[in-house]
PDB file of C-alpha atoms in Angstrom:
ATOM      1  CA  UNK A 240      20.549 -11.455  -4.870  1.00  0.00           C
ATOM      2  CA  UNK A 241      22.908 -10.690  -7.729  1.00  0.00           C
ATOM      3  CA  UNK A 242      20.455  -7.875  -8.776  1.00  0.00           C
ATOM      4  CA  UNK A 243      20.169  -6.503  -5.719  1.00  0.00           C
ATOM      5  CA  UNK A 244      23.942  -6.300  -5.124  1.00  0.00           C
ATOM      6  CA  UNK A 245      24.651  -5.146  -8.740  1.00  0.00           C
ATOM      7  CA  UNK A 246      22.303  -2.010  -8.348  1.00  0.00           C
ATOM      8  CA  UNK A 247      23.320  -1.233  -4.395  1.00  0.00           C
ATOM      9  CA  UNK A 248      26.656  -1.119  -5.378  1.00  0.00           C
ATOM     10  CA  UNK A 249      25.816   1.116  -8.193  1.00  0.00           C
ATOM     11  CA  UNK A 250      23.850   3.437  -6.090  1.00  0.00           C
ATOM     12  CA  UNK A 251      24.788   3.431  -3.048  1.00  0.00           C
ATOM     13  CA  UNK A 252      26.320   6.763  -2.307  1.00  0.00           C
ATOM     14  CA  UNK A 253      23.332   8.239  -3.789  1.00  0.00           C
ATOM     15  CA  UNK A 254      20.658   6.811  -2.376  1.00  0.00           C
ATOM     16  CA  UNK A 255      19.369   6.573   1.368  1.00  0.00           C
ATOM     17  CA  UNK A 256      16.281   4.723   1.299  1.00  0.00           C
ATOM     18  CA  UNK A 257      15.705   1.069  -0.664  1.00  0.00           C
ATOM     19  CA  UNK A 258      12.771  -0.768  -0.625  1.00  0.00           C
ATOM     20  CA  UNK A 259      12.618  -4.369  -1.356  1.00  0.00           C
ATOM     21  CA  UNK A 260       9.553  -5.442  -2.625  1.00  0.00           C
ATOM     22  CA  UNK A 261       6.211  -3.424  -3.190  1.00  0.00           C
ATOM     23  CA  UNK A 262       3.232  -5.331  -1.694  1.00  0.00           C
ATOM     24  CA  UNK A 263       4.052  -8.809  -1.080  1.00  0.00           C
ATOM     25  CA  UNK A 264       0.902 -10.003   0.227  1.00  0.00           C
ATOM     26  CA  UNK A 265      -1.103  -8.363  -2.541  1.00  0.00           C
ATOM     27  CA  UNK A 266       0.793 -10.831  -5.157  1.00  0.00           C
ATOM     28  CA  UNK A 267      -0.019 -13.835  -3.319  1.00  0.00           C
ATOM     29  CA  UNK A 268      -3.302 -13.041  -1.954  1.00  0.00           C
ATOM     30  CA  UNK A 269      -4.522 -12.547  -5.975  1.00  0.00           C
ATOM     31  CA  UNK A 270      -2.646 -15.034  -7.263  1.00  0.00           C
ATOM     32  CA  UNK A 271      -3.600 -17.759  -5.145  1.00  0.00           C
ATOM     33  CA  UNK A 272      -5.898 -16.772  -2.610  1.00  0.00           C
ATOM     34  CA  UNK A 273      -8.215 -14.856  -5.286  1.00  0.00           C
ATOM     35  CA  UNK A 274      -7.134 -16.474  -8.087  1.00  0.00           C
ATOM     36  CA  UNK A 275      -7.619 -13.942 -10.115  1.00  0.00           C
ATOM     37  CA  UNK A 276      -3.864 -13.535 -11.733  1.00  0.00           C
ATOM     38  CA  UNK A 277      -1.681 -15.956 -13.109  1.00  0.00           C
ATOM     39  CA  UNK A 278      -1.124 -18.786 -12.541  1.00  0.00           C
ATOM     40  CA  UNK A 279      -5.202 -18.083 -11.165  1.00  0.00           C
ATOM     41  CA  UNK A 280      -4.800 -20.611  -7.947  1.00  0.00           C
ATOM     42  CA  UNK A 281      -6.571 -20.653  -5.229  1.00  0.00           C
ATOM     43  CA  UNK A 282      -4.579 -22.703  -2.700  1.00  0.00           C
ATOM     44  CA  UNK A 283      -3.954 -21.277   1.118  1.00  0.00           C
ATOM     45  CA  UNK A 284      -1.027 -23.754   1.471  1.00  0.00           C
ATOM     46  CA  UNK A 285       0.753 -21.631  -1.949  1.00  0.00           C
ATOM     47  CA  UNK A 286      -0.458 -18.552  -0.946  1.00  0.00           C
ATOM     48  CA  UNK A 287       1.719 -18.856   2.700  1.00  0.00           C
ATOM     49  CA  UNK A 288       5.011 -20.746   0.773  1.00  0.00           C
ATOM     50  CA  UNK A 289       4.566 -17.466  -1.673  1.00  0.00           C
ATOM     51  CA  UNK A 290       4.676 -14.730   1.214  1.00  0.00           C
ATOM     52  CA  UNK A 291       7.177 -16.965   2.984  1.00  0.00           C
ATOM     53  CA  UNK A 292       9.556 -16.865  -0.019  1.00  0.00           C
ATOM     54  CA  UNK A 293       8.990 -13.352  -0.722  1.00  0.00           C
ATOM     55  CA  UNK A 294       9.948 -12.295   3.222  1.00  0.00           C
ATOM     56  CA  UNK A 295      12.950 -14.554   2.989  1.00  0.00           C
ATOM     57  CA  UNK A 296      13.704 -12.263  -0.337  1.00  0.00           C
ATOM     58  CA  UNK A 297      13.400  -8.860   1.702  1.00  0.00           C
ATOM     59  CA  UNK A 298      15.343 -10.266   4.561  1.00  0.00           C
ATOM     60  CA  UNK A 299      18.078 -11.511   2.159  1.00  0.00           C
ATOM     61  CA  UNK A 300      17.995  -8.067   0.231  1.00  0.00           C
ATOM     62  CA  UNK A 301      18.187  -6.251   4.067  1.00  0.00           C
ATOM     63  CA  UNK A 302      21.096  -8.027   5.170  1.00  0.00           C
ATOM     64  CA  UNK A 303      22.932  -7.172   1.855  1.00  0.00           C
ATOM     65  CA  UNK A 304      22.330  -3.387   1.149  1.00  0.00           C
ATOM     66  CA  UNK A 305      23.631  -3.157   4.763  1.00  0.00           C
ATOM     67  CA  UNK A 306      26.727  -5.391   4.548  1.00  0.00           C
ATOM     68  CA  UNK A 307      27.258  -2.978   1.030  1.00  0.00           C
ATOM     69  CA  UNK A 308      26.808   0.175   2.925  1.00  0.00           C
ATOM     70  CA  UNK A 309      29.090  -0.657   5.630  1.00  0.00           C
ATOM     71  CA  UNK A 310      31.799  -2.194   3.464  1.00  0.00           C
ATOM     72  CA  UNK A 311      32.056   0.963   1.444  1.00  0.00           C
ATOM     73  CA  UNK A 312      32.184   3.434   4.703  1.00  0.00           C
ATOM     74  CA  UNK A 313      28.459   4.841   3.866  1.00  0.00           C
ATOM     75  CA  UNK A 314      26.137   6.173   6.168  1.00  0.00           C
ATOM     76  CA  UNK A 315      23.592   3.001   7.072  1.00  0.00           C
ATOM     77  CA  UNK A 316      21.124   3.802   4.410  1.00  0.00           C
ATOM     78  CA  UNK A 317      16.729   2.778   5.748  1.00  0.00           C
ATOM     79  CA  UNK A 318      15.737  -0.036   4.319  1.00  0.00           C
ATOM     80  CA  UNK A 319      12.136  -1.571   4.152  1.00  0.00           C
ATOM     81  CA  UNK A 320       9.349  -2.495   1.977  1.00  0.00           C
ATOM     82  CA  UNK A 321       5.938  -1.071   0.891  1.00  0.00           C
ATOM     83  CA  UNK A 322       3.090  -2.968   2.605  1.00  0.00           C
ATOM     84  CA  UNK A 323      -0.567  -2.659   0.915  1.00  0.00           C
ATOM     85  CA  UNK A 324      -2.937  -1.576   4.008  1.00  0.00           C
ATOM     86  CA  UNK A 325      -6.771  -1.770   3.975  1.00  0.00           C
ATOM     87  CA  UNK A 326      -8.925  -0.879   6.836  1.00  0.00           C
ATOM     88  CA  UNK A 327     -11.175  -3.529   7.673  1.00  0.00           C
ATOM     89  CA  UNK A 328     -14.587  -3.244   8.766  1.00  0.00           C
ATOM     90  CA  UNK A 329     -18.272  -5.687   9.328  1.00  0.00           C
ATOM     91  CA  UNK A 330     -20.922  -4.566   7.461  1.00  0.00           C
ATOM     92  CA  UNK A 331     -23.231  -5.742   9.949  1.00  0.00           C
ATOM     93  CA  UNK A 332     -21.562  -5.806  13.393  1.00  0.00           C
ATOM     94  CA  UNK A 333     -21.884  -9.944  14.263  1.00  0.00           C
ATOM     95  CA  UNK A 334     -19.421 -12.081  15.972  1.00  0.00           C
ATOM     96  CA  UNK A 335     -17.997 -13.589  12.991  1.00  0.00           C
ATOM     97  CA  UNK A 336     -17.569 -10.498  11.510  1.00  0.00           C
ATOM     98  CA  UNK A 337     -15.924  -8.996  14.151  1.00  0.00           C
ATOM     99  CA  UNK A 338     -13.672 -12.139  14.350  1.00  0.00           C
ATOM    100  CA  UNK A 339     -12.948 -12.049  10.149  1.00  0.00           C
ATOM    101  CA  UNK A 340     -12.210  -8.055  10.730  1.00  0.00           C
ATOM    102  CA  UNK A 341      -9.597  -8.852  13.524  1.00  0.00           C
ATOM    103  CA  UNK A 342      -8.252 -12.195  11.472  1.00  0.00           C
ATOM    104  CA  UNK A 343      -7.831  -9.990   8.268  1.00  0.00           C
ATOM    105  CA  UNK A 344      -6.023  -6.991  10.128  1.00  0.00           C
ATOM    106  CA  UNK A 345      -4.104  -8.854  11.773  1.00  0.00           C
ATOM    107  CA  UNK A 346      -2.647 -11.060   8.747  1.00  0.00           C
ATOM    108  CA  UNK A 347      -2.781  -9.070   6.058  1.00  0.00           C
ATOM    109  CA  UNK A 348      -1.890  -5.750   7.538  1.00  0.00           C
ATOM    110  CA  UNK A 349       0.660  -6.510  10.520  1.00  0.00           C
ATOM    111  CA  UNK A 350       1.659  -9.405   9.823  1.00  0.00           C
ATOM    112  CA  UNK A 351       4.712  -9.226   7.819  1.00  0.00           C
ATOM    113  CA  UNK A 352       6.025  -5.858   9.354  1.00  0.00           C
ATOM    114  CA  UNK A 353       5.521  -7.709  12.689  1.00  0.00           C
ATOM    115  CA  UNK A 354       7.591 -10.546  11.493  1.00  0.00           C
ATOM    116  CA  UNK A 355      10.339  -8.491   9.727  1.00  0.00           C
ATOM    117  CA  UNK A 356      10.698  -6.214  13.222  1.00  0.00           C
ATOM    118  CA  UNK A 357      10.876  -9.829  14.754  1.00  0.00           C
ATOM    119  CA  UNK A 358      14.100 -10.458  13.005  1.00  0.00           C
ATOM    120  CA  UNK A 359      15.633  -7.160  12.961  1.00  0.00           C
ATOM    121  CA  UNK A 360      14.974  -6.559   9.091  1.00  0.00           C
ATOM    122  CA  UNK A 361      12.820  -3.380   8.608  1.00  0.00           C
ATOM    123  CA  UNK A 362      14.064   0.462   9.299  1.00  0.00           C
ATOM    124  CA  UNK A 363      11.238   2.277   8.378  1.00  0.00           C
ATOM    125  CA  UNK A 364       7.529   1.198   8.017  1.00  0.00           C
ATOM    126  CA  UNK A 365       6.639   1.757   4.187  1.00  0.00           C
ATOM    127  CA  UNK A 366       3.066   1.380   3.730  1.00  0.00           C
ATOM    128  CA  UNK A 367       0.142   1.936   0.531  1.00  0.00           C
ATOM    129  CA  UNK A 368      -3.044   3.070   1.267  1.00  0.00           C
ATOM    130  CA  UNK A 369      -5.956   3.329  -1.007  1.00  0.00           C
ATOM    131  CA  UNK A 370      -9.415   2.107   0.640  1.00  0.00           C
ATOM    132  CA  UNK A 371     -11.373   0.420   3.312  1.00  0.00           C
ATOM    133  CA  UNK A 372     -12.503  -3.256   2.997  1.00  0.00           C
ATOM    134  CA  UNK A 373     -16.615  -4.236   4.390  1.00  0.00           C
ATOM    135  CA  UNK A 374     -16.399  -7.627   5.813  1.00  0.00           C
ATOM    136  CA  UNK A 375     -19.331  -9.833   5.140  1.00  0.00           C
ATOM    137  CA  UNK A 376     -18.794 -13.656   5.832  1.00  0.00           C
ATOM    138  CA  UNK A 377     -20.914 -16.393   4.638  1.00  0.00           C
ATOM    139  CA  UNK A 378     -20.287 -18.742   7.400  1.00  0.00           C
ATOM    140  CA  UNK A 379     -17.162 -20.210   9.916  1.00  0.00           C
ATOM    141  CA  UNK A 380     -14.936 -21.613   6.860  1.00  0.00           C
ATOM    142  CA  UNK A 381     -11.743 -20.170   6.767  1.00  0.00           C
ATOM    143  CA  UNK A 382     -12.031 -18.763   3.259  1.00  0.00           C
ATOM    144  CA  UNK A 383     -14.946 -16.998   4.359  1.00  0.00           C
ATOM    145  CA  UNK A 384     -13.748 -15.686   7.462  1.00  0.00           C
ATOM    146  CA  UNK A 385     -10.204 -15.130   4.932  1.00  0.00           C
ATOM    147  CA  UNK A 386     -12.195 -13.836   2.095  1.00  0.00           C
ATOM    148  CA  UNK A 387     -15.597 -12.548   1.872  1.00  0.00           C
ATOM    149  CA  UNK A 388     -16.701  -9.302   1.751  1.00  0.00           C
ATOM    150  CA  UNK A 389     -19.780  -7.420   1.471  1.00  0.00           C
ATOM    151  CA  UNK A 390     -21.781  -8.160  -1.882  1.00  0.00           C
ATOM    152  CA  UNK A 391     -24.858  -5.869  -1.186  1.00  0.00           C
ATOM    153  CA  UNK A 392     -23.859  -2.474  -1.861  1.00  0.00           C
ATOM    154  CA  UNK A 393     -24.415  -1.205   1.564  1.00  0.00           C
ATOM    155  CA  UNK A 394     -21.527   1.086   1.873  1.00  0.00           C
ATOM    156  CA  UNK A 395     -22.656   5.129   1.240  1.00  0.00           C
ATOM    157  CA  UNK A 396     -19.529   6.283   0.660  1.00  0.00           C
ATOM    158  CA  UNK A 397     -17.737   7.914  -2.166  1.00  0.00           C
ATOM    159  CA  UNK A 398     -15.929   5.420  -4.353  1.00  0.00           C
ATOM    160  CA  UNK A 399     -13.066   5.884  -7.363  1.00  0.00           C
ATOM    161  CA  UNK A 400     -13.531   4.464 -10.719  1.00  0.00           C
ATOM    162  CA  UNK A 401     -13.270   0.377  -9.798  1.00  0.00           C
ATOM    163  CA  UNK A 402     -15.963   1.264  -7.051  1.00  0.00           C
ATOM    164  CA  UNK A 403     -13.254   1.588  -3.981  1.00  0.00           C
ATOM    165  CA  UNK A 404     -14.851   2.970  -0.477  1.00  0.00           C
ATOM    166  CA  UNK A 405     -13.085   6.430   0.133  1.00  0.00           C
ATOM    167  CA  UNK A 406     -11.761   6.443   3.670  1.00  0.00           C
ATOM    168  CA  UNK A 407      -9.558   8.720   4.990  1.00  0.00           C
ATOM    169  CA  UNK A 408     -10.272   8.059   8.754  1.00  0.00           C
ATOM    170  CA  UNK A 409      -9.358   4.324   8.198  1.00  0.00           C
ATOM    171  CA  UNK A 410      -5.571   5.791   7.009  1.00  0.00           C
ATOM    172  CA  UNK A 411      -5.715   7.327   9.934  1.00  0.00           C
ATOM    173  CA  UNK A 412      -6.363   4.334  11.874  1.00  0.00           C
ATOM    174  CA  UNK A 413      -4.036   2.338  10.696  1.00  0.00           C
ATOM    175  CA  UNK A 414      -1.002   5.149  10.901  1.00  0.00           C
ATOM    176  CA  UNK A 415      -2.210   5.344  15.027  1.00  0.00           C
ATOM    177  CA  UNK A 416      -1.641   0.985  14.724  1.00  0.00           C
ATOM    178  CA  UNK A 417       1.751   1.732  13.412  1.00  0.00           C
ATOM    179  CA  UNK A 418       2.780   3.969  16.029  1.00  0.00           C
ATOM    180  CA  UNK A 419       3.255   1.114  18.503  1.00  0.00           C
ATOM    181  CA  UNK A 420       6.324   0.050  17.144  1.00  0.00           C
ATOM    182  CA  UNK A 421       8.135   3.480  17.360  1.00  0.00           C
ATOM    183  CA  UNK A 422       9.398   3.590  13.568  1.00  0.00           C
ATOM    184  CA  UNK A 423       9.528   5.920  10.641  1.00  0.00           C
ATOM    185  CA  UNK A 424       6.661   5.543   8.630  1.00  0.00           C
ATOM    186  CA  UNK A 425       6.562   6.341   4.907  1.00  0.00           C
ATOM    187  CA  UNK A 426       3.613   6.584   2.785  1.00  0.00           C
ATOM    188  CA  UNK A 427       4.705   5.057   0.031  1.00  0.00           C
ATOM    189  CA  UNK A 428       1.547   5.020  -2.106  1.00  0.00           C
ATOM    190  CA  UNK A 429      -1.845   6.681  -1.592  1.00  0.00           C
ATOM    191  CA  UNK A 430      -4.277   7.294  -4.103  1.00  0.00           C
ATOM    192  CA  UNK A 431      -7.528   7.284  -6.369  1.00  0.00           C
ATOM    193  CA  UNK A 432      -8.311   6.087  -9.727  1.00  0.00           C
ATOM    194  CA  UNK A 433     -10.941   8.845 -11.047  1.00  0.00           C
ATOM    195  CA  UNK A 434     -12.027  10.639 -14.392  1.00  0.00           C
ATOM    196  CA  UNK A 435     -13.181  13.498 -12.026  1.00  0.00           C
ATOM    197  CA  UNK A 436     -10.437  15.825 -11.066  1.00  0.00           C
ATOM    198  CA  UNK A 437     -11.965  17.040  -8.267  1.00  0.00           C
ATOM    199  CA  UNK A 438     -12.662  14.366  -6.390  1.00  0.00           C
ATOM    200  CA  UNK A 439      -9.009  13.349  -7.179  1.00  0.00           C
ATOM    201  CA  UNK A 440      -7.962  16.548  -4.981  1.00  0.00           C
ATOM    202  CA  UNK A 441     -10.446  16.245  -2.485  1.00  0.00           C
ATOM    203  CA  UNK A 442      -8.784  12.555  -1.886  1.00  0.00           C
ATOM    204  CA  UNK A 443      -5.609  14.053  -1.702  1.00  0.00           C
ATOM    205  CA  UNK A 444      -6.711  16.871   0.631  1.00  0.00           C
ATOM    206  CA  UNK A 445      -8.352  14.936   2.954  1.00  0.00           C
ATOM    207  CA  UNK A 446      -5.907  12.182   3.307  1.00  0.00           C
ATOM    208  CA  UNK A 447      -3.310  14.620   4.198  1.00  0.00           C
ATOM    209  CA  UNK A 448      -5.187  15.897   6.611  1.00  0.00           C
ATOM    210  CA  UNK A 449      -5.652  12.613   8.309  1.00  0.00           C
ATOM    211  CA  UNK A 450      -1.922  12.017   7.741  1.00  0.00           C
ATOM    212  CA  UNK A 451      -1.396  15.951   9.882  1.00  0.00           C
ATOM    213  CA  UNK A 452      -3.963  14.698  12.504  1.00  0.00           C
ATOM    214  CA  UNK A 453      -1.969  11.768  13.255  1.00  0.00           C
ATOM    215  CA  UNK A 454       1.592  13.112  13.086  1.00  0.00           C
ATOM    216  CA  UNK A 455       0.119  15.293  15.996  1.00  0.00           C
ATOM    217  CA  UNK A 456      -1.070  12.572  17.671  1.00  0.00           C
ATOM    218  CA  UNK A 457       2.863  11.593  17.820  1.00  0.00           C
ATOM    219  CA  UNK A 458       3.342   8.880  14.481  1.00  0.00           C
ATOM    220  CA  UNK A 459       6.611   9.473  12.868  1.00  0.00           C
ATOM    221  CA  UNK A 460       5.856  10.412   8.992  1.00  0.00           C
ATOM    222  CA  UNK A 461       9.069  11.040   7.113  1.00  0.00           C
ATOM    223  CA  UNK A 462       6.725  11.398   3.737  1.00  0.00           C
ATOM    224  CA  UNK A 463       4.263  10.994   1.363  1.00  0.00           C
ATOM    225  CA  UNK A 464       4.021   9.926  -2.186  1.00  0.00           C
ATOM    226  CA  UNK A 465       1.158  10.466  -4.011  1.00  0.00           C
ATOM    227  CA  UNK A 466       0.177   7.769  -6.699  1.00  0.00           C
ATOM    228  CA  UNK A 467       0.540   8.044  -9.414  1.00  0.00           C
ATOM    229  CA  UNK A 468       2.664  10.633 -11.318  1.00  0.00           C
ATOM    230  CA  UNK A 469       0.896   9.822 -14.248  1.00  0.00           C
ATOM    231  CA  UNK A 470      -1.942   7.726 -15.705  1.00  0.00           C
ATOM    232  CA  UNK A 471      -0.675   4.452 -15.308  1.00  0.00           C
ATOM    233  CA  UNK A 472      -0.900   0.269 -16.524  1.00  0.00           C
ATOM    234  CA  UNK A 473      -3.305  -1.027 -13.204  1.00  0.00           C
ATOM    235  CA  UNK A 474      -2.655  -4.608 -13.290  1.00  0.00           C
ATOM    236  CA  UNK A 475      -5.358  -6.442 -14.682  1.00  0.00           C
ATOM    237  CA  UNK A 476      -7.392  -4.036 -14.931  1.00  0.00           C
ATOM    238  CA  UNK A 477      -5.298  -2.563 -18.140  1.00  0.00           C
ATOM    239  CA  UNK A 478      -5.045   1.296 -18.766  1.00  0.00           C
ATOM    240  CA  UNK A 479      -8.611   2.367 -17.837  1.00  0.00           C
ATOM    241  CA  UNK A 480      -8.344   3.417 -14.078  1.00  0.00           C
ATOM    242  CA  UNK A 481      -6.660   6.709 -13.927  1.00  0.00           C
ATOM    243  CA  UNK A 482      -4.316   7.584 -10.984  1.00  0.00           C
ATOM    244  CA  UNK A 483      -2.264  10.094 -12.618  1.00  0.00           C
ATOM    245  CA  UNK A 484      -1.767  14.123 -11.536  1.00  0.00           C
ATOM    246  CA  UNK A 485      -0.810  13.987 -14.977  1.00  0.00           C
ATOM    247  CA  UNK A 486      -3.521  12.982 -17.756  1.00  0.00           C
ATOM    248  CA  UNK A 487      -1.491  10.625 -20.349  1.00  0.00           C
ATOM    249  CA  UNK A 488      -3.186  10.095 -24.110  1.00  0.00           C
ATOM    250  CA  UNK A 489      -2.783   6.868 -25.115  1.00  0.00           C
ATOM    251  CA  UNK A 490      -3.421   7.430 -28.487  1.00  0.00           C
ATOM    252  CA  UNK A 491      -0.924  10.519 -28.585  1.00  0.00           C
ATOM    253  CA  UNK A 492       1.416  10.316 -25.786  1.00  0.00           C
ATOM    254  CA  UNK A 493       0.415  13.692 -25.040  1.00  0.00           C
ATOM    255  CA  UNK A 494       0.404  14.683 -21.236  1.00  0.00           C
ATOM    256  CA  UNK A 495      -1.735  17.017 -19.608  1.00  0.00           C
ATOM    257  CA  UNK A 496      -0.972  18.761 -16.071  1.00  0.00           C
ATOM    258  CA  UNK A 497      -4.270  18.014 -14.150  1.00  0.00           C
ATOM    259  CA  UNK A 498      -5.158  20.892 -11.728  1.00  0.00           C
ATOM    260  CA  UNK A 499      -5.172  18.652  -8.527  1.00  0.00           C
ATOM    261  CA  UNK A 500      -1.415  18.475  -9.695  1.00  0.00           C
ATOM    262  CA  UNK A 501      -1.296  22.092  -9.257  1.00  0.00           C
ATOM    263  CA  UNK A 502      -3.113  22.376  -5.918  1.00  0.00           C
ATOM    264  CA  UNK A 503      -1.238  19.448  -4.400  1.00  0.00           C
ATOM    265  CA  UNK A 504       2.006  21.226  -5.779  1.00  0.00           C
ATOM    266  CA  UNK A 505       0.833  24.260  -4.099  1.00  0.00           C
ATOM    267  CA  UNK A 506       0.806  21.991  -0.700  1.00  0.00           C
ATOM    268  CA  UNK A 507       4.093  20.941  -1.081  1.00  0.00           C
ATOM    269  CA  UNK A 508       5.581  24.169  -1.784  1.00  0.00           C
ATOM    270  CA  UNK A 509       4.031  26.252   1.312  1.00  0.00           C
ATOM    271  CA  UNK A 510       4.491  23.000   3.192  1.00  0.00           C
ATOM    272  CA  UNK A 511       1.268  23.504   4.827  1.00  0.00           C
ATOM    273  CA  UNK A 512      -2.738  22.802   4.026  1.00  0.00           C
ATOM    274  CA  UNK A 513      -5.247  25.329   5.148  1.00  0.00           C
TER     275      UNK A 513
END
């Protein structure tokens, strides 16, 4: 809490909107769900004492930023967090599938909004949104039903570079599952890793399209980042998956405007997408 007071009271009159932590469950659910990043757990009981610590963090954070705000006379500033979304699907349409769709949606993508609106600690729904997830359990074991997903291949649909479903109508989905709850919605991160430029701005055109479709169909989105500005470190998987509008050289440092950069710069200018 000392960092987060030391920087809010640094920046307060010059910034409006804070967000506390970027994807909470994501760090847990790897780290000791997965157990695929340090310390490489896998342990349900750490997983929930993790996310549990990390929401008492945000709401902690929340209460402060406001209590800064209002001691210095400043406008009450939105404060939230950015929560990784997928949109879950069966790959074959059985009971327990169904049942592992509903079980995953429900806890990894409502979850912790629900609980933060709960206790009064969320102004604006911040979410990521990258991909769809094809549900495939083995059998009625919680980790199944909590884990598995389709190992066959069976999805058709155009992937990025680490072999991600591109979905646009499950963004769309989830922004109509948001509406409920009447906030401000911020897309905080939404993206593909890709050595082909093209596809990059296809992504990008059809996911704002999705994100038009839906702010007609009455959700409130304030924006939309794009991710990333430039080529980027991706976790474990090191610097091979490229997100960037912006091609970075490793070797060199040199940086290169890619043209979806352009097109998508073209978007924001006329504020419109034919």
């Amino acid at each position: 809490m000392r960092f987060v007071k030391r920087v809010v009271e640094e920046f307060s009159g010059k910034v409006s909107f804070w967000v506390t932590i970027n994807e909470p469950i994501v760090y847990a659910y790897h780290a000791y769900a997965l157990g695929v990043w340090p310390p490489q757990e896998k342990s349900f009981r750490k997983t929930e004492i993790v996310i549990d610590n990390l929401f008492a963090a945000h709401t902690k954070a929340y209460r402060s930023i406001h209590d800064i705000y209002r001691e210095k006379g400043s406008s009450s500033p939105y404060v939230g967090f950015a929560k990784n979304v997928q949109a879950f699907y069966p790959c074959i349409p059985t009971l327990r599938n169904k049942i592992a769709v509903k079980i995953r949606h429900s806890y990894y993508n409502m979850n912790f909004i629900e609980k933060a609106l709960r206790l009064g600690a969320l102004d604006f729904i911040g979410i990521n949104y990258y991909s769809r997830s094809l549900v495939e359990t083995k059998n009625w074991t919680p980790a199944s039903l909590a884990i598995d997903v389709c190992p066959g291949g069976h999805s058709k649909l155009k992937k990025n570079s680490l072999g991600w479903d591109i979905y646009p109508e499950g963004f769309y989905s989830l922004l109509m599952n948001f509406k409920k709850y009447n906030l401000p919605i911020f897309i905080l991160e939404n993206g593909i890793c890709t050595d082909d430029d093209s596809l990059r701005w296809d992504f990008i055109r059809d996911h704002l399209l999705k994100v038009g479709l839906a702010m007609q169909d009455g959700v409130k989105v304030m924006g939309y980042i794009y991710w990333s500005l430039i080529d980027n470190y991706e976790w474990d998987k090191g610097f091979a998956p490229r997100f960037g509008l912006i091609d970075v050289n490793y070797r060199t440092f040199e940086r290169k405007i890619r043209e979806s950069a352009k097109l998508f710069g073209e978007v924001i200018k006329a504020g419109a997408l034919e």
